[in-house]
Tab-separated table of C-alpha atoms and ligand atoms in Angstrom:
chain	number	residue	atom	x	y	z
D	1181	MET	CA	0.476	29.567	-31.350
D	1182	ALA	CA	-1.574	30.866	-28.445
D	1183	GLY	CA	-1.627	28.747	-25.294
D	1184	CYS	CA	-4.591	26.626	-24.435
D	1185	ARG	CA	-7.105	28.767	-22.588
D	1186	PHE	CA	-7.762	26.884	-19.420
D	1187	HIS	CA	-9.313	29.586	-17.288
D	1188	ARG	CA	-10.861	27.899	-14.342
D	1189	LYS	CA	-14.173	29.562	-13.574
D	1190	THR	CA	-15.031	27.350	-10.684
D	1191	ARG	CA	-13.365	24.298	-9.273
D	1192	HIS	CA	-14.800	21.998	-11.918
D	1193	SER	CA	-15.243	24.126	-14.949
D	1194	VAL	CA	-12.809	25.300	-17.520
D	1195	ASP	CA	-13.464	27.728	-20.366
D	1196	TYR	CA	-13.699	25.191	-23.143
D	1197	GLU	CA	-14.722	26.100	-26.663
D	1198	PRO	CA	-16.337	23.866	-29.256
D	1199	THR	CA	-14.097	24.841	-32.166
D	1200	LEU	CA	-11.466	22.729	-33.894
D	1201	GLU	CA	-9.107	25.672	-33.504
D	1202	PHE	CA	-9.488	25.520	-29.731
D	1203	ALA	CA	-8.839	21.760	-29.666
D	1204	ARG	CA	-5.705	22.212	-31.754
D	1205	GLU	CA	-4.474	25.032	-29.521
D	1206	CYS	CA	-4.864	22.722	-26.540
D	1207	ASP	CA	-2.918	19.997	-28.326
D	1208	ALA	CA	-0.147	22.413	-29.264
D	1209	ALA	CA	0.135	23.513	-25.638
D	1210	ASP	CA	-0.006	19.962	-24.259
D	1211	PRO	CA	3.339	18.977	-22.687
D	1212	LEU	CA	2.474	15.292	-23.233
D	1213	GLY	CA	1.336	15.815	-26.824
D	1214	GLY	CA	4.449	14.148	-28.240
D	1215	TYR	CA	3.519	10.734	-26.820
D	1216	ARG	CA	0.727	10.303	-29.337
D	1217	GLU	CA	3.287	9.676	-32.070
D	1218	GLN	CA	4.697	6.814	-30.073
D	1219	PHE	CA	1.520	4.744	-30.522
D	1220	HIS	CA	-0.084	2.885	-33.407
D	1221	PHE	CA	-3.652	4.026	-34.082
D	1222	PRO	CA	-6.218	1.927	-35.951
D	1223	ALA	CA	-7.131	3.574	-39.238
D	1224	LEU	CA	-10.230	3.889	-41.356
D	1225	GLY	CA	-8.860	3.975	-44.881
D	1226	THR	CA	-5.890	6.273	-44.513
D	1227	ARG	CA	-7.278	8.299	-41.604
D	1228	GLU	CA	-6.361	7.532	-38.000
D	1229	MET	CA	-9.443	6.747	-35.974
D	1230	ALA	CA	-10.344	8.602	-32.801
D	1231	TYR	CA	-9.652	5.831	-30.311
D	1232	PHE	CA	-11.493	5.928	-26.972
D	1233	SER	CA	-11.225	2.276	-25.956
D	1234	GLY	CA	-8.112	2.472	-23.808
D	1235	HIS	CA	-10.348	1.237	-20.953
D	1236	SER	CA	-10.591	-2.105	-22.756
D	1237	LEU	CA	-7.372	-2.437	-24.692
D	1238	GLY	CA	-4.623	0.145	-24.690
D	1239	LEU	CA	-2.964	0.997	-27.992
D	1240	GLN	CA	0.354	-0.472	-29.018
D	1241	PRO	CA	3.421	1.614	-28.197
D	1242	LYS	CA	5.714	1.651	-31.219
D	1243	THR	CA	8.615	0.577	-28.997
D	1244	VAL	CA	6.938	-2.760	-28.245
D	1245	ARG	CA	7.911	-4.420	-31.510
D	1246	ALA	CA	11.642	-3.904	-31.002
D	1247	ALA	CA	11.399	-4.987	-27.367
D	1248	VAL	CA	9.701	-8.259	-28.347
D	1249	GLU	CA	12.043	-8.788	-31.288
D	1250	LEU	CA	15.007	-8.396	-28.986
D	1251	GLU	CA	13.804	-11.325	-26.889
D	1252	LEU	CA	13.070	-13.386	-30.004
D	1253	ASP	CA	16.615	-12.714	-31.175
D	1254	GLU	CA	18.052	-13.611	-27.780
D	1255	TRP	CA	16.069	-16.825	-27.731
D	1256	ALA	CA	17.335	-17.687	-31.235
D	1257	LYS	CA	20.876	-16.844	-30.217
D	1258	TYR	CA	21.086	-18.396	-26.746
D	1259	GLY	CA	18.327	-20.974	-26.333
D	1260	VAL	CA	18.099	-21.896	-22.667
D	1261	GLU	CA	21.200	-19.879	-21.829
D	1262	GLY	CA	19.132	-16.750	-22.430
D	1263	HIS	CA	17.915	-17.165	-18.865
D	1264	PHE	CA	21.350	-15.957	-17.829
D	1265	HIS	CA	23.018	-14.338	-20.833
D	1266	SER	CA	20.373	-12.362	-22.681
D	1267	THR	CA	20.412	-8.573	-22.500
D	1268	ASN	CA	17.677	-8.740	-19.877
D	1269	PRO	CA	18.274	-12.154	-18.296
D	1270	TRP	CA	14.962	-14.026	-18.264
D	1271	LEU	CA	15.568	-15.488	-14.845
D	1272	SER	CA	14.972	-12.117	-13.213
D	1273	PHE	CA	13.047	-10.415	-16.002
D	1274	HIS	CA	9.984	-9.701	-13.859
D	1275	GLU	CA	12.151	-7.686	-11.477
D	1276	LEU	CA	12.747	-5.150	-14.247
D	1277	LEU	CA	9.058	-4.303	-14.238
D	1278	THR	CA	8.636	-3.872	-10.524
D	1279	PRO	CA	9.968	-0.323	-9.959
D	1280	ALA	CA	7.707	1.290	-12.580
D	1281	MET	CA	4.716	-0.819	-11.581
D	1282	ALA	CA	5.212	-0.140	-7.872
D	1283	ASP	CA	5.445	3.560	-8.621
D	1284	LEU	CA	2.181	3.503	-10.596
D	1285	VAL	CA	0.193	1.984	-7.741
D	1286	GLY	CA	2.002	3.658	-4.862
D	1287	GLY	CA	3.483	0.491	-3.446
D	1288	LYS	CA	6.969	-0.372	-2.251
D	1289	GLU	CA	8.925	-2.555	-4.624
D	1290	SER	CA	8.689	-5.429	-2.159
D	1291	GLU	CA	4.897	-5.122	-2.237
D	1292	VAL	CA	4.413	-5.462	-6.000
D	1293	VAL	CA	5.029	-8.139	-8.594
D	1294	CYS	CA	3.844	-8.793	-12.156
D	1295	MET	CA	2.493	-12.294	-12.725
D	1296	ASN	CA	-0.357	-14.358	-14.212
D	1297	SER	CA	-3.616	-12.767	-15.238
D	1298	LEU	CA	-6.001	-10.690	-13.208
D	1299	THR	CA	-8.740	-13.148	-12.250
D	1300	THR	CA	-6.169	-15.840	-11.504
D	1301	ASN	CA	-4.307	-13.452	-9.236
D	1302	ILE	CA	-7.364	-12.447	-7.253
D	1303	HIS	CA	-8.195	-16.123	-6.686
D	1304	LEU	CA	-4.638	-16.727	-5.477
D	1305	LEU	CA	-4.857	-13.770	-3.106
D	1306	PHE	CA	-8.225	-14.968	-1.824
D	1307	VAL	CA	-6.529	-18.242	-0.877
D	1308	SER	CA	-4.483	-16.229	1.597
D	1309	PHE	CA	-6.833	-13.423	2.574
D	1310	TYR	CA	-10.373	-14.776	2.360
D	1311	ARG	CA	-10.387	-17.006	5.428
D	1312	PRO	CA	-14.068	-17.093	6.300
D	1313	THR	CA	-15.358	-18.470	9.582
D	1314	ALA	CA	-18.916	-19.368	10.537
D	1315	GLU	CA	-19.306	-15.898	12.059
D	1316	ARG	CA	-17.226	-13.795	9.698
D	1317	TYR	CA	-17.630	-14.722	6.056
D	1318	LYS	CA	-19.363	-11.894	4.231
D	1319	ILE	CA	-17.908	-9.798	1.455
D	1320	ILE	CA	-19.121	-6.311	0.610
D	1321	SER	CA	-18.715	-5.324	-3.001
D	1322	GLU	CA	-20.328	-3.166	-5.645
D	1323	ALA	CA	-23.421	-4.193	-7.565
D	1324	LYS	CA	-22.870	-4.608	-11.298
D	1325	MET	CA	-19.234	-5.365	-10.829
D	1326	PHE	CA	-17.248	-6.736	-13.732
D	1327	PRO	CA	-18.632	-10.254	-14.313
D	1328	SER	CA	-15.309	-12.023	-13.790
D	1329	ASP	CA	-15.101	-10.541	-10.289
D	1330	ARG	CA	-18.684	-11.473	-9.541
D	1331	TYR	CA	-18.065	-15.085	-10.638
D	1332	LEU	CA	-14.923	-15.080	-8.557
D	1333	LEU	CA	-16.804	-13.995	-5.435
D	1334	GLU	CA	-19.595	-16.509	-6.035
D	1335	THR	CA	-17.247	-19.423	-6.519
D	1336	GLN	CA	-15.010	-18.418	-3.617
D	1337	ALA	CA	-18.039	-18.303	-1.322
D	1338	GLN	CA	-19.180	-21.713	-2.594
D	1339	PHE	CA	-15.691	-23.163	-2.291
D	1340	HIS	CA	-15.773	-22.302	1.396
D	1341	GLY	CA	-19.247	-23.792	1.800
D	1342	PHE	CA	-21.288	-20.586	1.842
D	1343	ASP	CA	-24.296	-19.536	-0.181
D	1344	PRO	CA	-23.198	-16.661	-2.430
D	1345	ASP	CA	-26.527	-14.885	-1.992
D	1346	ASP	CA	-25.884	-14.824	1.731
D	1347	ALA	CA	-22.142	-14.227	1.665
D	1348	ILE	CA	-21.979	-11.451	-0.940
D	1349	ILE	CA	-23.458	-8.104	-0.010
D	1350	GLU	CA	-23.770	-5.933	-3.067
D	1351	ILE	CA	-24.075	-2.197	-2.661
D	1352	ALA	CA	-26.299	-0.882	-5.427
D	1353	PRO	CA	-27.053	2.656	-6.540
D	1354	PRO	CA	-30.395	4.063	-5.379
D	1355	ASP	CA	-33.282	3.082	-7.688
D	1356	GLY	CA	-33.140	4.840	-11.021
D	1357	GLU	CA	-29.570	6.076	-10.468
D	1358	PHE	CA	-26.251	4.853	-11.809
D	1359	LEU	CA	-23.794	5.829	-9.096
D	1360	ILE	CA	-23.205	4.152	-5.773
D	1361	ARG	CA	-23.367	6.433	-2.743
D	1362	GLU	CA	-20.358	6.270	-0.530
D	1363	GLU	CA	-22.503	6.643	2.587
D	1364	ASP	CA	-24.368	3.467	1.588
D	1365	ILE	CA	-21.099	1.524	1.425
D	1366	LEU	CA	-19.944	2.871	4.768
D	1367	ALA	CA	-23.322	2.158	6.384
D	1368	ALA	CA	-23.276	-1.438	5.115
D	1369	ILE	CA	-19.746	-1.969	6.444
D	1370	GLU	CA	-20.839	-0.739	9.848
D	1371	GLN	CA	-24.078	-2.693	9.825
D	1372	HIS	CA	-22.337	-5.969	8.961
D	1373	ALA	CA	-19.175	-5.312	10.945
D	1374	ASP	CA	-19.459	-8.499	13.011
D	1375	GLU	CA	-19.841	-10.837	10.062
D	1376	LEU	CA	-17.623	-9.110	7.538
D	1377	ALA	CA	-14.533	-10.862	6.167
D	1378	MET	CA	-13.672	-8.508	3.328
D	1379	VAL	CA	-14.507	-5.329	1.476
D	1380	PHE	CA	-13.730	-5.969	-2.185
D	1381	PHE	CA	-14.350	-3.171	-4.669
D	1382	GLY	CA	-13.287	-2.138	-8.117
D	1383	GLY	CA	-11.202	1.009	-7.573
D	1384	VAL	CA	-12.895	2.497	-10.628
D	1385	ASN	CA	-16.135	0.826	-11.681
D	1386	TYR	CA	-15.784	-0.428	-15.239
D	1387	PHE	CA	-19.360	0.467	-16.209
D	1388	THR	CA	-19.897	3.935	-14.764
D	1389	GLY	CA	-16.292	5.109	-14.370
D	1390	GLN	CA	-17.008	5.940	-10.718
D	1391	LEU	CA	-13.799	6.194	-8.664
D	1392	PHE	CA	-14.252	5.101	-5.069
D	1393	ASP	CA	-12.499	6.640	-2.106
D	1394	MET	CA	-10.143	3.728	-1.494
D	1395	PRO	CA	-8.450	5.126	1.614
D	1396	LYS	CA	-11.844	5.745	3.211
D	1397	LEU	CA	-13.192	2.283	2.334
D	1398	THR	CA	-9.972	0.723	3.599
D	1399	GLY	CA	-10.240	2.560	6.920
D	1400	ALA	CA	-13.876	1.504	7.302
D	1401	ALA	CA	-13.092	-2.129	6.438
D	1402	HIS	CA	-10.277	-2.224	8.959
D	1403	ALA	CA	-12.425	-0.615	11.647
D	1404	ALA	CA	-14.865	-3.492	11.087
D	1405	GLY	CA	-12.047	-6.033	11.391
D	1406	ALA	CA	-12.200	-6.928	7.683
D	1407	ILE	CA	-9.665	-7.120	4.860
D	1408	ALA	CA	-9.672	-4.256	2.326
D	1409	ALA	CA	-8.987	-5.331	-1.252
D	1410	PHE	CA	-9.382	-3.728	-4.662
D	1411	ASP	CA	-9.536	-4.742	-8.274
D	1412	LEU	CA	-7.648	-1.961	-10.027
D	1413	ALA	CA	-8.221	-3.068	-13.629
D	1414	HIS	CA	-9.718	0.348	-14.415
D	1415	ALA	CA	-7.598	2.316	-11.996
D	1416	ALA	CA	-3.987	1.291	-12.675
D	1417	GLY	CA	-2.441	3.788	-15.072
D	1418	ASN	CA	-5.628	5.850	-14.953
D	1419	VAL	CA	-5.737	7.499	-11.524
D	1420	PRO	CA	-3.076	8.234	-8.901
D	1421	LEU	CA	-2.821	5.405	-6.379
D	1422	ALA	CA	-1.085	5.168	-3.008
D	1423	LEU	CA	-1.843	1.615	-1.943
D	1424	HIS	CA	0.847	1.428	0.704
D	1425	ASP	CA	-0.095	4.685	2.404
D	1426	TRP	CA	-3.782	3.882	2.152
D	1427	ASP	CA	-3.030	0.681	4.030
D	1428	VAL	CA	-4.825	-1.522	1.487
D	1429	ASP	CA	-4.326	-5.230	2.244
D	1430	PHE	CA	-4.082	-6.437	-1.319
D	1431	ALA	CA	-4.939	-5.403	-4.850
D	1432	ALA	CA	-4.633	-6.783	-8.357
D	1433	TRP	CA	-4.939	-5.307	-11.832
D	1434	CYS	CA	-4.408	-6.119	-15.469
D	1435	SER	CA	-1.894	-4.424	-17.719
D	1436	TYR	CA	-3.634	-4.439	-21.085
D	1437	LYS	CA	-6.140	-1.650	-20.440
D	1438	TYR	CA	-4.604	1.671	-19.417
D	1439	LEU	CA	-1.145	0.115	-19.232
D	1440	ASN	CA	-1.003	-0.750	-22.962
D	1441	SER	CA	0.995	-3.929	-22.459
D	1442	SER	CA	-0.687	-6.095	-25.181
D	1443	PRO	CA	-3.879	-8.188	-25.252
D	1444	GLY	CA	-4.292	-10.538	-22.294
D	1445	ASN	CA	-0.834	-9.800	-20.923
D	1446	VAL	CA	0.328	-10.495	-17.394
D	1447	GLY	CA	-1.230	-8.575	-14.484
D	1448	GLY	CA	0.142	-7.064	-11.306
D	1449	ILE	CA	-0.474	-7.603	-7.599
D	1450	PHE	CA	0.074	-5.588	-4.457
D	1451	VAL	CA	0.340	-7.165	-1.014
D	1452	HIS	CA	0.901	-4.770	1.857
D	1453	GLU	CA	4.248	-5.280	3.536
D	1454	ARG	CA	2.622	-6.128	6.850
D	1455	HIS	CA	1.527	-9.393	5.175
D	1456	GLY	CA	4.751	-9.908	3.252
D	1457	ARG	CA	6.416	-12.034	5.921
D	1458	ARG	CA	3.300	-13.847	7.046
D	1459	PHE	CA	4.444	-17.321	6.148
D	1460	ASP	CA	1.585	-18.670	8.271
D	1461	LEU	CA	-0.921	-17.566	5.635
D	1462	PRO	CA	-2.223	-20.358	3.447
D	1463	ARG	CA	-0.943	-20.064	-0.105
D	1464	PHE	CA	-0.936	-22.062	-3.281
D	1465	GLY	CA	2.748	-22.522	-3.925
D	1466	GLY	CA	4.860	-22.767	-7.052
D	1467	TRP	CA	8.589	-22.699	-7.653
D	1468	TRP	CA	8.722	-19.021	-8.661
D	1469	GLY	CA	7.349	-18.012	-5.273
D	1470	HIS	CA	9.878	-20.189	-3.483
D	1471	ASP	CA	12.879	-18.702	-1.722
D	1472	LYS	CA	15.256	-17.610	-4.477
D	1473	ALA	CA	18.344	-18.867	-2.676
D	1474	THR	CA	17.175	-22.481	-2.760
D	1475	ARG	CA	14.790	-22.476	-5.740
D	1476	PHE	CA	17.112	-24.437	-7.977
D	1477	GLN	CA	17.956	-27.066	-5.407
D	1478	MET	CA	14.580	-28.494	-6.456
D	1479	GLN	CA	13.848	-29.904	-3.006
D	1480	PRO	CA	10.460	-30.497	-1.378
D	1481	GLY	CA	9.330	-28.053	1.312
D	1482	PHE	CA	7.816	-24.797	0.014
D	1483	GLN	CA	9.405	-21.711	1.554
D	1484	PRO	CA	7.771	-18.578	0.186
D	1485	MET	CA	9.839	-15.554	-0.659
D	1486	GLU	CA	9.219	-12.425	1.353
D	1487	GLY	CA	6.893	-9.820	-0.071
D	1488	ALA	CA	4.562	-9.977	-3.048
D	1489	GLU	CA	6.993	-12.242	-4.918
D	1490	GLY	CA	6.091	-14.997	-2.483
D	1491	TRP	CA	2.728	-15.330	-4.269
D	1492	GLN	CA	4.279	-16.121	-7.663
D	1493	LEU	CA	3.812	-19.566	-9.153
D	1494	SER	CA	5.539	-19.744	-12.489
D	1495	ASN	CA	8.417	-18.407	-14.475
D	1496	VAL	CA	7.207	-15.506	-16.562
D	1497	PRO	CA	6.205	-15.225	-20.247
D	1498	ILE	CA	9.128	-13.213	-21.555
D	1499	LEU	CA	7.567	-11.978	-24.803
D	1500	GLY	CA	4.632	-10.459	-22.961
D	1501	MET	CA	6.854	-9.089	-20.230
D	1502	ALA	CA	9.060	-7.475	-22.877
D	1503	ALA	CA	6.031	-5.667	-24.291
D	1504	MET	CA	5.051	-4.553	-20.813
D	1505	LYS	CA	8.536	-3.303	-20.085
D	1506	ALA	CA	8.437	-1.084	-23.180
D	1507	SER	CA	5.028	0.234	-22.245
D	1508	LEU	CA	5.867	0.943	-18.609
D	1509	GLU	CA	8.911	2.906	-19.712
D	1510	LEU	CA	6.562	5.436	-21.305
D	1511	PHE	CA	4.599	5.759	-18.079
D	1512	ALA	CA	7.721	6.188	-16.004
D	1513	GLU	CA	8.909	8.879	-18.371
D	1514	ALA	CA	5.629	10.819	-18.598
D	1515	GLY	CA	4.894	10.483	-14.872
D	1516	MET	CA	1.513	9.993	-13.266
D	1517	PRO	CA	1.180	13.594	-11.967
D	1518	ALA	CA	1.495	15.045	-15.477
D	1519	LEU	CA	-0.791	12.348	-16.880
D	1520	ARG	CA	-3.416	13.051	-14.255
D	1521	ALA	CA	-3.254	16.803	-14.865
D	1522	LYS	CA	-3.862	16.299	-18.580
D	1523	SER	CA	-6.459	13.636	-17.898
D	1524	GLU	CA	-8.624	16.030	-15.900
D	1525	LYS	CA	-8.536	18.634	-18.657
D	1526	LEU	CA	-9.113	16.154	-21.471
D	1527	THR	CA	-11.966	14.377	-19.732
D	1528	GLY	CA	-13.385	17.774	-18.815
D	1529	TYR	CA	-13.357	18.606	-22.519
D	1530	LEU	CA	-15.221	15.408	-23.331
D	1531	GLU	CA	-17.733	16.213	-20.610
D	1532	TYR	CA	-18.180	19.698	-22.047
D	1533	THR	CA	-18.631	18.203	-25.527
D	1534	VAL	CA	-21.307	15.801	-24.310
D	1535	ASP	CA	-23.055	18.625	-22.465
D	1536	GLN	CA	-23.087	20.652	-25.674
D	1537	LEU	CA	-24.620	17.721	-27.555
D	1538	SER	CA	-27.160	17.283	-24.843
D	1539	ALA	CA	-28.094	20.980	-24.972
D	1540	GLY	CA	-28.156	20.990	-28.787
D	1541	PHE	CA	-30.267	17.838	-29.063
D	1542	PRO	CA	-32.429	17.805	-25.940
D	1543	ASP	CA	-34.606	14.972	-27.273
D	1544	ALA	CA	-31.653	12.631	-27.873
D	1545	GLY	CA	-31.402	11.556	-24.236
D	1546	ILE	CA	-27.624	12.021	-24.217
D	1547	GLY	CA	-25.926	12.586	-20.881
D	1548	VAL	CA	-22.916	11.748	-18.741
D	1549	ILE	CA	-23.564	9.234	-15.934
D	1550	THR	CA	-20.004	9.289	-14.526
D	1551	PRO	CA	-19.500	11.565	-11.494
D	1552	ARG	CA	-19.116	15.240	-12.396
D	1553	ASP	CA	-16.502	15.700	-9.701
D	1554	PRO	CA	-13.045	14.957	-11.194
D	1555	THR	CA	-11.910	13.531	-7.856
D	1556	GLN	CA	-14.513	10.790	-8.273
D	1557	ARG	CA	-13.494	9.601	-11.704
D	1558	GLY	CA	-10.546	8.746	-13.888
D	1559	CYS	CA	-10.490	9.514	-17.585
D	1560	GLN	CA	-13.513	7.409	-18.529
D	1561	LEU	CA	-16.901	8.949	-19.117
D	1562	SER	CA	-19.914	6.702	-19.519
D	1563	ILE	CA	-22.518	8.295	-21.695
D	1564	ASN	CA	-26.153	7.425	-21.575
D	1565	CYS	CA	-27.678	7.440	-25.029
D	1566	ALA	CA	-31.101	6.244	-24.060
D	1567	GLY	CA	-32.788	7.362	-27.269
D	1568	ARG	CA	-30.539	5.632	-29.786
D	1569	GLU	CA	-28.723	2.756	-28.191
D	1570	ARG	CA	-26.634	0.390	-30.239
D	1571	GLU	CA	-27.167	1.903	-33.701
D	1572	LEU	CA	-25.594	5.171	-32.618
D	1573	TYR	CA	-22.469	3.354	-31.545
D	1574	ASP	CA	-22.256	1.414	-34.812
D	1575	GLU	CA	-22.652	4.625	-36.787
D	1576	MET	CA	-19.929	6.287	-34.740
D	1577	LEU	CA	-17.611	3.417	-35.548
D	1578	ALA	CA	-18.354	3.706	-39.265
D	1579	LEU	CA	-17.380	7.390	-39.055
D	1580	GLY	CA	-14.055	6.729	-37.394
D	1581	VAL	CA	-14.708	6.882	-33.634
D	1582	ILE	CA	-13.977	3.770	-31.548
D	1583	ALA	CA	-15.506	3.560	-28.093
D	1584	ASP	CA	-17.385	0.781	-26.334
D	1585	PHE	CA	-21.044	-0.048	-26.052
D	1586	ARG	CA	-22.631	-1.791	-23.060
D	1587	GLU	CA	-26.207	-2.881	-22.651
D	1588	PRO	CA	-28.635	-1.368	-22.141
D	1589	CYS	CA	-27.626	2.046	-23.439
D	1590	ILE	CA	-24.171	3.146	-22.310
D	1591	ILE	CA	-21.238	4.257	-24.436
D	1592	ARG	CA	-18.028	4.138	-22.418
D	1593	MET	CA	-15.314	6.490	-23.606
D	1594	ALA	CA	-11.797	6.845	-22.296
D	1595	PRO	CA	-9.805	9.829	-23.530
D	1596	VAL	CA	-6.406	8.535	-22.445
D	1597	PRO	CA	-3.918	11.271	-21.547
D	1598	LEU	CA	-0.898	9.371	-22.869
D	1599	TYR	CA	-2.094	9.195	-26.470
D	1600	ASN	CA	-5.437	10.900	-26.980
D	1601	SER	CA	-5.687	14.478	-28.151
D	1602	PHE	CA	-8.167	17.272	-27.698
D	1603	GLU	CA	-8.738	16.977	-31.423
D	1604	ASP	CA	-9.880	13.363	-30.899
D	1605	VAL	CA	-12.545	14.667	-28.534
D	1606	HIS	CA	-13.474	17.321	-31.035
D	1607	THR	CA	-13.807	14.639	-33.718
D	1608	PHE	CA	-16.180	12.708	-31.482
D	1609	GLY	CA	-18.297	15.850	-30.999
D	1610	ARG	CA	-18.420	16.536	-34.740
D	1611	VAL	CA	-19.384	12.953	-35.584
D	1612	MET	CA	-22.082	12.867	-32.923
D	1613	ARG	CA	-23.521	16.180	-34.104
D	1614	GLU	CA	-23.768	14.793	-37.621
D	1615	LEU	CA	-25.464	11.628	-36.408
D	1616	LEU	CA	-27.872	13.357	-34.080
D	1617	ALA	CA	-28.769	15.931	-36.734
D	1618	GLN	CA	-29.828	13.058	-39.001
D	1619	GLY	CA	-32.213	12.054	-36.219
X	615	LIG	C1	-10.852	-6.265	-17.444
X	615	LIG	C2	-11.285	-6.769	-16.140
X	615	LIG	C3	-11.093	-8.109	-15.796
X	615	LIG	C4	-10.489	-9.089	-16.759
X	615	LIG	O1	-9.935	-10.149	-16.104
X	615	LIG	P1	-8.846	-11.093	-16.798
X	615	LIG	O2	-8.621	-12.111	-15.784
X	615	LIG	O3	-7.651	-10.243	-17.105
X	615	LIG	O4	-9.459	-11.626	-18.060
X	615	LIG	C5	-11.480	-8.501	-14.522
X	615	LIG	N1	-12.023	-7.628	-13.653
X	615	LIG	C6	-12.230	-6.328	-13.966
X	615	LIG	C7	-12.805	-5.390	-12.971
X	615	LIG	C8	-11.868	-5.866	-15.218
X	615	LIG	O5	-12.079	-4.598	-15.545
């Protein structure tokens, strides 16, 4: 089998071809191709669907079932003693997840912990890091952010006695455009430097797939005397991250999107080590964040642990954590550099496929709104389908392609390097051509 023909013409273009043969050659040459078999794919009849919704819910790794069953067996066998005697003692189960998770986000192990859910975690981190004063209380964030984050910012501002419309500065794309300009963010940070408490952005915007320059935003926030924080729901497991080196203050993410850990499972947090011993920071305490050495003395007087673990509240849900452990093992094995390399090629192929559709059906209004520059995106492409809207998406689904539709007219597609194939992208192109040809 001939190798996949990735001849780079220019920095951003590869010699893709529209044929099924080409897609299959790419899959045969893909060093990560074997991971696909380790996932369960939804099926239409007997045929596996082309799944592009890893940005919303990652597929189930086949190893998850045994990992969860192991804990069920241990629970049956040991009852409460499983905290100490099970194969992976529950008492310290969360520690098993930390090395792989820290590696994924570029944090030290002391800076990362898995706990709670995403929105909960950001609220908890705001308790410590959003300390507004009468002069310095504003938060710069992106317009059209994920609604949970927007509600979080509104209610945090109100909780501290501020008017959200005054406290939250949203950076919007220029009129008629989808993407936010970095220079507009930087200008706003400078303009509001004296009254800025925090810069809070999604690392990758859920709607457009735009990846922001986190090190640059962090530097600008710090220069203004503000905290730099990121919601990495769409970045963790999708793009390379180096939170420690970038000097980010804190970040949080969920594990059920690109990290395939099961619906609604526990999230992760990062707190930079310079804050890890700041016991002066206000926190909402719980026994799992209390100093391990004295936790079981059950005495009053909250003494937080050092590092990110000092923000924990509760003992962890073992069944969910077991699923996450199995999933993170696949990431650790595949490695983010290899995943990113494939991701750029695979997303490039989707981009090429959409461009072909757009050229073939110029009246269909089909086009990519995500940045064309691979350094400004992860694997997700958001596709404008202005002419057809929702019906096109429903028809795609009926023909075996799962993506995601957002009002008013955007289909969000994530070709995920861990389990998607070039043939999946080809299938999408074929289905769309059929649908668009029907008019
Ligand atoms: C998915 C997502 C959430 C979901 O929050 P949960 O608390 O896990 O329900 C929040 N914010 C962003 C940016 C997301 O993409």
